Short mmCIF file of C-alpha atoms and ligand atoms in Angstrom, two decimals:
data_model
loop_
_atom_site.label_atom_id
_atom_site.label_comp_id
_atom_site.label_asym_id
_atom_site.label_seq_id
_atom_site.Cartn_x
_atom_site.Cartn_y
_atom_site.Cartn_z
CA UNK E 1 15.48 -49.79 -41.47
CA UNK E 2 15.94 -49.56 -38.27
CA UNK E 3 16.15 -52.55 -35.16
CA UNK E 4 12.38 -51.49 -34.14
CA UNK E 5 11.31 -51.81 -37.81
CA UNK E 6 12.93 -55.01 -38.56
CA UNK E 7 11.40 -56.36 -34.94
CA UNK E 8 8.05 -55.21 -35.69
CA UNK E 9 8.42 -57.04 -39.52
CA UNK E 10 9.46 -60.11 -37.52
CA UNK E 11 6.83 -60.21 -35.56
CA UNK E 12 4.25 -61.53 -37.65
CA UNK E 13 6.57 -64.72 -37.97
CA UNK E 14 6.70 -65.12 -34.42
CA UNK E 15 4.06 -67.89 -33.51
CA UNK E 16 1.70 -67.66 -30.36
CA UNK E 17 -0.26 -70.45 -28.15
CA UNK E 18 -2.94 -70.47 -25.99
CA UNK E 19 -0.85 -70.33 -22.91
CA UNK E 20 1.26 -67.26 -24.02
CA UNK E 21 -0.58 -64.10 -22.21
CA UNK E 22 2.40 -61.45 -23.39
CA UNK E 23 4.32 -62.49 -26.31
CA UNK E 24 6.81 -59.90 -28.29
CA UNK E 25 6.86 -55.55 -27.24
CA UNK E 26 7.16 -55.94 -23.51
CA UNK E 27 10.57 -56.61 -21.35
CA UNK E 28 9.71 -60.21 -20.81
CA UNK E 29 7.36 -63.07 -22.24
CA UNK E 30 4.22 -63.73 -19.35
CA UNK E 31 2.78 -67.56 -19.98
CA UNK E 32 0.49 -69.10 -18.11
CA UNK E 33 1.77 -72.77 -17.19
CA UNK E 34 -0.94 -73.22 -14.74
CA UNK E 35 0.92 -72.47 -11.65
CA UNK E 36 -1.29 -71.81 -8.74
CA UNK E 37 -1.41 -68.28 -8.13
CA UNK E 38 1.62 -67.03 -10.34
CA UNK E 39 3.09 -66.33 -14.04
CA UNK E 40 5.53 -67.25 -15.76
CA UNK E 41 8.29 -64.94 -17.13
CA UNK E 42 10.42 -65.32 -20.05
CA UNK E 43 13.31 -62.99 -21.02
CA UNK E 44 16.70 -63.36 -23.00
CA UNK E 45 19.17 -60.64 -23.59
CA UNK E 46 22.53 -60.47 -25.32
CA UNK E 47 26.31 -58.72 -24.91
CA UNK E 48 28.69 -58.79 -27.39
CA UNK E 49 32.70 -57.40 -26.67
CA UNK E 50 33.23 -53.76 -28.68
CA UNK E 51 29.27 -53.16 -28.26
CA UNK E 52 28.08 -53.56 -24.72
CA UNK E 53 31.12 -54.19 -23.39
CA UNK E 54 34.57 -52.81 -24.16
CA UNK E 55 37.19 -55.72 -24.73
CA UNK E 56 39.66 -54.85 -21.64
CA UNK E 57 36.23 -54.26 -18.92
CA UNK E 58 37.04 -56.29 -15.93
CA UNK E 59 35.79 -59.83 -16.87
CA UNK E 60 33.44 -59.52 -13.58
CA UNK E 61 31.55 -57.03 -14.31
CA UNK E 62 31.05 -58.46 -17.99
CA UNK E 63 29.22 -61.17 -16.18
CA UNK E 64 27.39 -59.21 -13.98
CA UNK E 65 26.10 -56.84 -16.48
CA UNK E 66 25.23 -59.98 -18.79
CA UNK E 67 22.47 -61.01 -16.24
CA UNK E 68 21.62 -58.09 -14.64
CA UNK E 69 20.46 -56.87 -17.73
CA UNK E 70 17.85 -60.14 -17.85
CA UNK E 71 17.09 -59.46 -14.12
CA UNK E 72 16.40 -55.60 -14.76
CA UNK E 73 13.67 -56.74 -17.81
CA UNK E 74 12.47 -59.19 -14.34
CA UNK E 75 11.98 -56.26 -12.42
CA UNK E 76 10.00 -54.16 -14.69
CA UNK E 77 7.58 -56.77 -14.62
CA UNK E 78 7.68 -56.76 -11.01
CA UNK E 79 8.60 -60.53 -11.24
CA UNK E 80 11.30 -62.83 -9.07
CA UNK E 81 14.10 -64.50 -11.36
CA UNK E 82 14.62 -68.13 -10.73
CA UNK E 83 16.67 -69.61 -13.15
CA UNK E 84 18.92 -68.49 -16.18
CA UNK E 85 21.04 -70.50 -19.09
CA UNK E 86 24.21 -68.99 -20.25
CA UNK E 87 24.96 -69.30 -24.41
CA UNK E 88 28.95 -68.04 -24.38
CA UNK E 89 30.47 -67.62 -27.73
CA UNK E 90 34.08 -67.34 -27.74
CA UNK E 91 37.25 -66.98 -29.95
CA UNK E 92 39.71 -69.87 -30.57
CA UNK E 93 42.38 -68.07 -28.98
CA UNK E 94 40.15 -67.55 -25.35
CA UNK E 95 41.17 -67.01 -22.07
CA UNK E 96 40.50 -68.92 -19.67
CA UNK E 97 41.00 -66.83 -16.72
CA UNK E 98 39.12 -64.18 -18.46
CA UNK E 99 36.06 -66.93 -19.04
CA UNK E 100 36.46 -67.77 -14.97
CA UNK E 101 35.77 -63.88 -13.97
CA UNK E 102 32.81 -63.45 -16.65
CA UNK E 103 31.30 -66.21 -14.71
CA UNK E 104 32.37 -65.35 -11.11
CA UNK E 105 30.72 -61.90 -11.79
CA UNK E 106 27.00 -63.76 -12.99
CA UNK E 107 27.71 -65.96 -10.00
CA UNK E 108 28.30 -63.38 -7.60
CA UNK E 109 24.91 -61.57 -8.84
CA UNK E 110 22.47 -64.84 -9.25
CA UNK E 111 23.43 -65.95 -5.47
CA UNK E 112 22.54 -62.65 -4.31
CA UNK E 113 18.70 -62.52 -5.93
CA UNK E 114 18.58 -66.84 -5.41
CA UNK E 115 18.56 -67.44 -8.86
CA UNK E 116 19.91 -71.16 -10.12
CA UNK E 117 22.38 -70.95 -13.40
CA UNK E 118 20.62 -74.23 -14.81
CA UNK E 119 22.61 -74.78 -17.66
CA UNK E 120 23.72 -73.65 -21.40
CA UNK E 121 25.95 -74.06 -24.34
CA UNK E 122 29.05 -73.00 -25.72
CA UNK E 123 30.05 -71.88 -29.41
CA UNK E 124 33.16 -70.98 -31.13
CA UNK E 125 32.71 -67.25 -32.86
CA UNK E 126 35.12 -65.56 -34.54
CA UNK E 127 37.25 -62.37 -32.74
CA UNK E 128 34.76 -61.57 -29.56
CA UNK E 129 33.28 -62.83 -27.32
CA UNK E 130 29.25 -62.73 -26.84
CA UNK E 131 27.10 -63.82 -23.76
CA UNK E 132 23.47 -64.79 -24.03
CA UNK E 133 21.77 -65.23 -21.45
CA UNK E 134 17.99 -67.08 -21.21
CA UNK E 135 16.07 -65.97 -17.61
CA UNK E 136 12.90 -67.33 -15.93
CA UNK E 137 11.35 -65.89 -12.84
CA UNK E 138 7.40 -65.34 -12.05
CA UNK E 139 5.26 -62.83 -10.86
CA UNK E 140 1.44 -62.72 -9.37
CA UNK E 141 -1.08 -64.13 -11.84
CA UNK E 142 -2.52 -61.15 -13.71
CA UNK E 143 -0.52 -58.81 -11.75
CA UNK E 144 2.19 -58.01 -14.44
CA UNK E 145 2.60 -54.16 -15.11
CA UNK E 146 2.91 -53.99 -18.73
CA UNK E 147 3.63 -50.93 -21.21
CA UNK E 148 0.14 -51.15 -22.08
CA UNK E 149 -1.10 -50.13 -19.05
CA UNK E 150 -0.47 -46.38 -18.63
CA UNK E 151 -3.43 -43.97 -18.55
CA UNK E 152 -4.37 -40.40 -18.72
CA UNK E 153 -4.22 -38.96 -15.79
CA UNK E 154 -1.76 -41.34 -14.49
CA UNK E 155 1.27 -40.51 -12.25
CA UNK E 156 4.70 -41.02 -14.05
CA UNK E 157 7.54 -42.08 -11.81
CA UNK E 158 11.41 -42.79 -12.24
CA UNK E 159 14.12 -44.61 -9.93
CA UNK E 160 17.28 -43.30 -9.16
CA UNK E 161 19.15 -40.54 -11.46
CA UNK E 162 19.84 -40.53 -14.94
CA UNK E 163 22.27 -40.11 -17.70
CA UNK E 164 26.27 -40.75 -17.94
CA UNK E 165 25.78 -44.17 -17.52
CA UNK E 166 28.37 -45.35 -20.41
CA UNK E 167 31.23 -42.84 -19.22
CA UNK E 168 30.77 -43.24 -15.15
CA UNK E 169 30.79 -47.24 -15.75
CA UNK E 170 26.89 -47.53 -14.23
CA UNK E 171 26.27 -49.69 -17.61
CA UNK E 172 27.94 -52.43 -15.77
CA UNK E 173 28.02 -52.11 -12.01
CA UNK E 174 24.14 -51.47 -12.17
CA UNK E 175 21.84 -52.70 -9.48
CA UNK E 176 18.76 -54.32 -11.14
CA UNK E 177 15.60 -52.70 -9.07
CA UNK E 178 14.19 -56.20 -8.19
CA UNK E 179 13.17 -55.41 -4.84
CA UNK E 180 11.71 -52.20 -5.74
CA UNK E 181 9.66 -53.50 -8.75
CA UNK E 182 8.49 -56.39 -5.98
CA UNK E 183 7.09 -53.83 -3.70
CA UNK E 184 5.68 -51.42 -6.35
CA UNK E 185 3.42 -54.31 -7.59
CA UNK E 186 3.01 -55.70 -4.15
CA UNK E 187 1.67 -52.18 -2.71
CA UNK E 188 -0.10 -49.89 -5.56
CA UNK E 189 -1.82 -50.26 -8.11
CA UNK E 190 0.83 -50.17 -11.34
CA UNK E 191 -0.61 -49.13 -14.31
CA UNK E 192 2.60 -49.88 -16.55
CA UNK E 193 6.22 -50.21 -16.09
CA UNK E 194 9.67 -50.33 -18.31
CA UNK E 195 13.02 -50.46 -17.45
CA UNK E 196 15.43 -47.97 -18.69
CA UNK E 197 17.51 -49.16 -21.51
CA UNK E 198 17.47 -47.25 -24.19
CA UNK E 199 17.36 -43.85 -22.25
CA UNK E 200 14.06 -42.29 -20.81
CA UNK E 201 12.90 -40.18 -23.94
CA UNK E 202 13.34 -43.64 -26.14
CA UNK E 203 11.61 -45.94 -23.32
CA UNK E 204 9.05 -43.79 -22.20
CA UNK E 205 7.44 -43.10 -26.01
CA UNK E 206 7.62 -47.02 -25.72
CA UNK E 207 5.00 -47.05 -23.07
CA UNK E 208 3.02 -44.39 -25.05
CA UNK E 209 2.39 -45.98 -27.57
CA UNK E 210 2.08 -49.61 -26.65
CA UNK E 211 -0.91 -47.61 -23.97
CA UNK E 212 -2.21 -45.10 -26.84
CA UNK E 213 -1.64 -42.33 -24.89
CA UNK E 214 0.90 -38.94 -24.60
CA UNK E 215 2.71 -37.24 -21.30
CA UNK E 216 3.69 -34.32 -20.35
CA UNK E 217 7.22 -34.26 -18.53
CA UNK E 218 8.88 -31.63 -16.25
CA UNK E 219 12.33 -30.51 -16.94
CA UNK E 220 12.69 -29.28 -13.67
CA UNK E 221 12.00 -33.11 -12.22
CA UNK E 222 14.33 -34.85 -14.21
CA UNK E 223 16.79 -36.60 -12.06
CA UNK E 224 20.08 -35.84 -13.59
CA UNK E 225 22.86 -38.14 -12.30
CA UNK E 226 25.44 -36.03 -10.48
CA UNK E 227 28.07 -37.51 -12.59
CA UNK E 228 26.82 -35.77 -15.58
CA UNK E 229 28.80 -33.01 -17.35
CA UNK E 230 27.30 -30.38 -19.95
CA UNK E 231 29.14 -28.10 -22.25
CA UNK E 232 26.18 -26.29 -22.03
CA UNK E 233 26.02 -24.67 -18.35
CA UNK E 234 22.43 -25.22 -16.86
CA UNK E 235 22.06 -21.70 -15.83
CA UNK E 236 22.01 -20.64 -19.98
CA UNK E 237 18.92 -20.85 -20.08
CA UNK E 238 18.99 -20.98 -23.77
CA UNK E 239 21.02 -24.13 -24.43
CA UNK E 240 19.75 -26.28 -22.31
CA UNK E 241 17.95 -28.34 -24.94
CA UNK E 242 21.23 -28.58 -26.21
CA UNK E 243 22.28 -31.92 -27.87
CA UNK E 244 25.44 -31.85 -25.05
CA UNK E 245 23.31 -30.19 -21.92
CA UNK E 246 23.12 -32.09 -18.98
CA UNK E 247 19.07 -32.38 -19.43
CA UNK E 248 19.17 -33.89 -22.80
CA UNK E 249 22.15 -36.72 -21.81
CA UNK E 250 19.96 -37.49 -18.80
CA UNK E 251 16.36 -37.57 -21.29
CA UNK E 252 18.70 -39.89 -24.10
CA UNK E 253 21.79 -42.00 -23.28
CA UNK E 254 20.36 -45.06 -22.21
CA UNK E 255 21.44 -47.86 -19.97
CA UNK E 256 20.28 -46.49 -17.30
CA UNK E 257 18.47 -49.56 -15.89
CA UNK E 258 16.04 -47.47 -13.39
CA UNK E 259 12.28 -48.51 -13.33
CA UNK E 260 9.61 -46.02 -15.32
CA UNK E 261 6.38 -46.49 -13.91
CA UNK E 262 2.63 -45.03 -13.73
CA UNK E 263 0.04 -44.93 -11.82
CA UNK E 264 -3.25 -43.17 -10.39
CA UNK E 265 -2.22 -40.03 -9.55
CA UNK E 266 -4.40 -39.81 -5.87
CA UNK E 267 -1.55 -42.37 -5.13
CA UNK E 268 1.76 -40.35 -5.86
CA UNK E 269 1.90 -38.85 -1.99
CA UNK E 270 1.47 -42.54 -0.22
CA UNK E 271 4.14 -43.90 -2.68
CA UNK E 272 5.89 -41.06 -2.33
CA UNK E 273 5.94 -41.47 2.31
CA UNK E 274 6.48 -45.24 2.14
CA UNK E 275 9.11 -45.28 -0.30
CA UNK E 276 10.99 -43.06 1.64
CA UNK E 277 10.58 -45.60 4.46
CA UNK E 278 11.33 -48.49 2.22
CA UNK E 279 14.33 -47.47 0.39
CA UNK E 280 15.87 -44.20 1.78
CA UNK E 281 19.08 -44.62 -0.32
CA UNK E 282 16.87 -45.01 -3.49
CA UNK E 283 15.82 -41.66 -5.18
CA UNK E 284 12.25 -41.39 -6.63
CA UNK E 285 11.01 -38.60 -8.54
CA UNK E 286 7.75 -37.81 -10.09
CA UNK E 287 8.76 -36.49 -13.29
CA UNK E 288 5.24 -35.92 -15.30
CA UNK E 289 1.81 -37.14 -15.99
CA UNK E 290 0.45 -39.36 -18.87
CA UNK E 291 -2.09 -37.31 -21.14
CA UNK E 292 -4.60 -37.95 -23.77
CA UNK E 293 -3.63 -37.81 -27.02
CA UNK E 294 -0.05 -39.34 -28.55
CA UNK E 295 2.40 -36.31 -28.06
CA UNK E 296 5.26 -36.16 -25.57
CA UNK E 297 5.99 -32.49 -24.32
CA UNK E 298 8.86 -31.05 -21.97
CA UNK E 299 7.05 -28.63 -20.17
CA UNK E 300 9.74 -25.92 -18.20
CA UNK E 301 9.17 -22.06 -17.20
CA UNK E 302 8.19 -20.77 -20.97
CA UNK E 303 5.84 -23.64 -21.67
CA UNK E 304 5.92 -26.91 -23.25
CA UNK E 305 7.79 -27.95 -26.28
CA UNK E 306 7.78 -31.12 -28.16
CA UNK E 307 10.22 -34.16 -27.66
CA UNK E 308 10.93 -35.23 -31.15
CA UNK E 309 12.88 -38.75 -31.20
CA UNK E 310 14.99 -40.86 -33.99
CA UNK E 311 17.65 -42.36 -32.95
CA UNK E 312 19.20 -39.25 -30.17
CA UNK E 313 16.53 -36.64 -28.77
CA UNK E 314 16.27 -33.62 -30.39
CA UNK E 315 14.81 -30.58 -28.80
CA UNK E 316 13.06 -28.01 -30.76
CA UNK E 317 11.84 -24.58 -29.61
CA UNK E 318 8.10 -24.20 -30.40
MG1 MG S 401 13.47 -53.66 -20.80
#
């Protein structure tokens, strides 16, 4: 079985209430506490040493990827954080100075987006150390892009440049998109958004089928992170569907923590001017459209091909 399997068995024993607009499948919870004018969000997100985190990373960036992994799941919702509650599980043997830096690195990262570490708990576990961390933050009252939301014809967008994340140390210095997720939602029309966690291929047939829909991406317009080595050299043609070209790291690694968004396509040159205005250090590529249907196609010089996915992307001539 795998983790989506045993989430979706779950989620029948997962309770809902009548002020609970979102509940489990998107990157936060969206309730409706009867704030004038806004929604609530509702995320929480774990690390754990020798999985997300190897056990000699510098203690400050432990912290700092800890909640900027909450805040990223904030911005795909185009939401403000507010407050989070830190759940640290430690070893007998702990150190202290170690503890101090985990939390001078959330610190450092919640006084920079205003958000207020309210509180939280502390447990003994056995041999590493985990950090869980509970966020809230709202966003405009019925103006939450969800994965839902994406429709044919639509527009599909990405942040910033993909792939080599784990090896280039991005999984933990990464910059979670808040202001740009603000300004999306504040200035177009969304349709449906996702942060990048699990690597674009994974994330974006999460927004397929949550929205019912297929899309057609460009290989060309894939934003590969400069950092990103091949054994497979991009001009062979051939093998660059590889399971080691640069193309397929960018499509599958994960932890990428860029924004994936849609929208009408009539709106992809005005995005396209005022982000450049906006956030001229920020790159923004148009890598596709959404399409009828359910599939998910690469399309490059010789046509499109299918994107088959379980577990790492596998690419298949037709
Ligand atoms: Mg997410």
């Amino acid at each position: 079985m795998t983790e989506f399997e045993l989430i979706d068995r779950l989620r029948v024993l997962m309770p809902s209430n009548a002020s609970t607009q979102v509940g489990p499948g998107d990157d936060c919870a969206v309730l409706d506490l009867g704030l004038a004018d806004r929604w609530l969000l509702f995320k929480t997100d774990a690390i754990v040493e020798g999985v997300h985190f190897e056990v000699n990373a510098d203690p400050l960036w432990i912290g700092h990827k800890a909640l900027a992994r909450c805040l990223s799941d904030v911005a795909a919702m185009g939401g403000a954080p507010s407050h989070a509650l830190v759940t640290l599980g430690l070893p007998r043997n702990f150190d202290a100075a170690r503890v101090e830096g985990v939390y001078a690195g959330m610190k450092r990262l919640a006084e920079r987006h205003g958000v207020a570490i309210a509180g939280g708990e502390t447990t003994s576990n056995p041999e590493r150390m985990f950090l869980s961390l509970a966020v809230i933050g709202t966003a405009g009252r019925g103006r939450c892009p969800l994965r839902s939301g994406a429709q044919p014809g639509d527009a599909l967008f990405v942040t910033g440049e993909l792939g080599d994340a784990l090896e280039s140390g991005r999984h933990l210095n990464f910059e979670p998109r808040l202001a740009e997720g603000q300004w999306l939602v504040e200035h177009f029309e969304i349709h449906a958004m996702i942060d990048l966690s699990d690597g674009l291929a994974g994330d974006l047939k999460h927004v397929l089928k949550a929205s019912h829909v297929g899309a057609e991406i460009l290989a060309d317009a894939i934003p590969i992170h400069p950092a990103v080595r091949g054994a497979s050299e991009e001009s062979a043609e051939k093998r660059s569907y590889a399971p080691d070209s640069r193309l397929t790291k960018a499509l599958s690694e994960g932890e990428d923590y860029e924004l994936l968004f849609t929208l009408p396509e009539g709106e992809s040159v005005r995005l396209l001017d005022a982000w450049q205005e906006r956030f001229p250090n920020l790159r923004l590529s148009c890598i596709g459209k959404i399409s009828p249907g359910s599939d998910l196609v690469v399309r490059d010089r010789d046509g499109p091909r299918p994107l088959t996915l379980d577990g790492y992307v596998h690419f298949q001539k037709p």
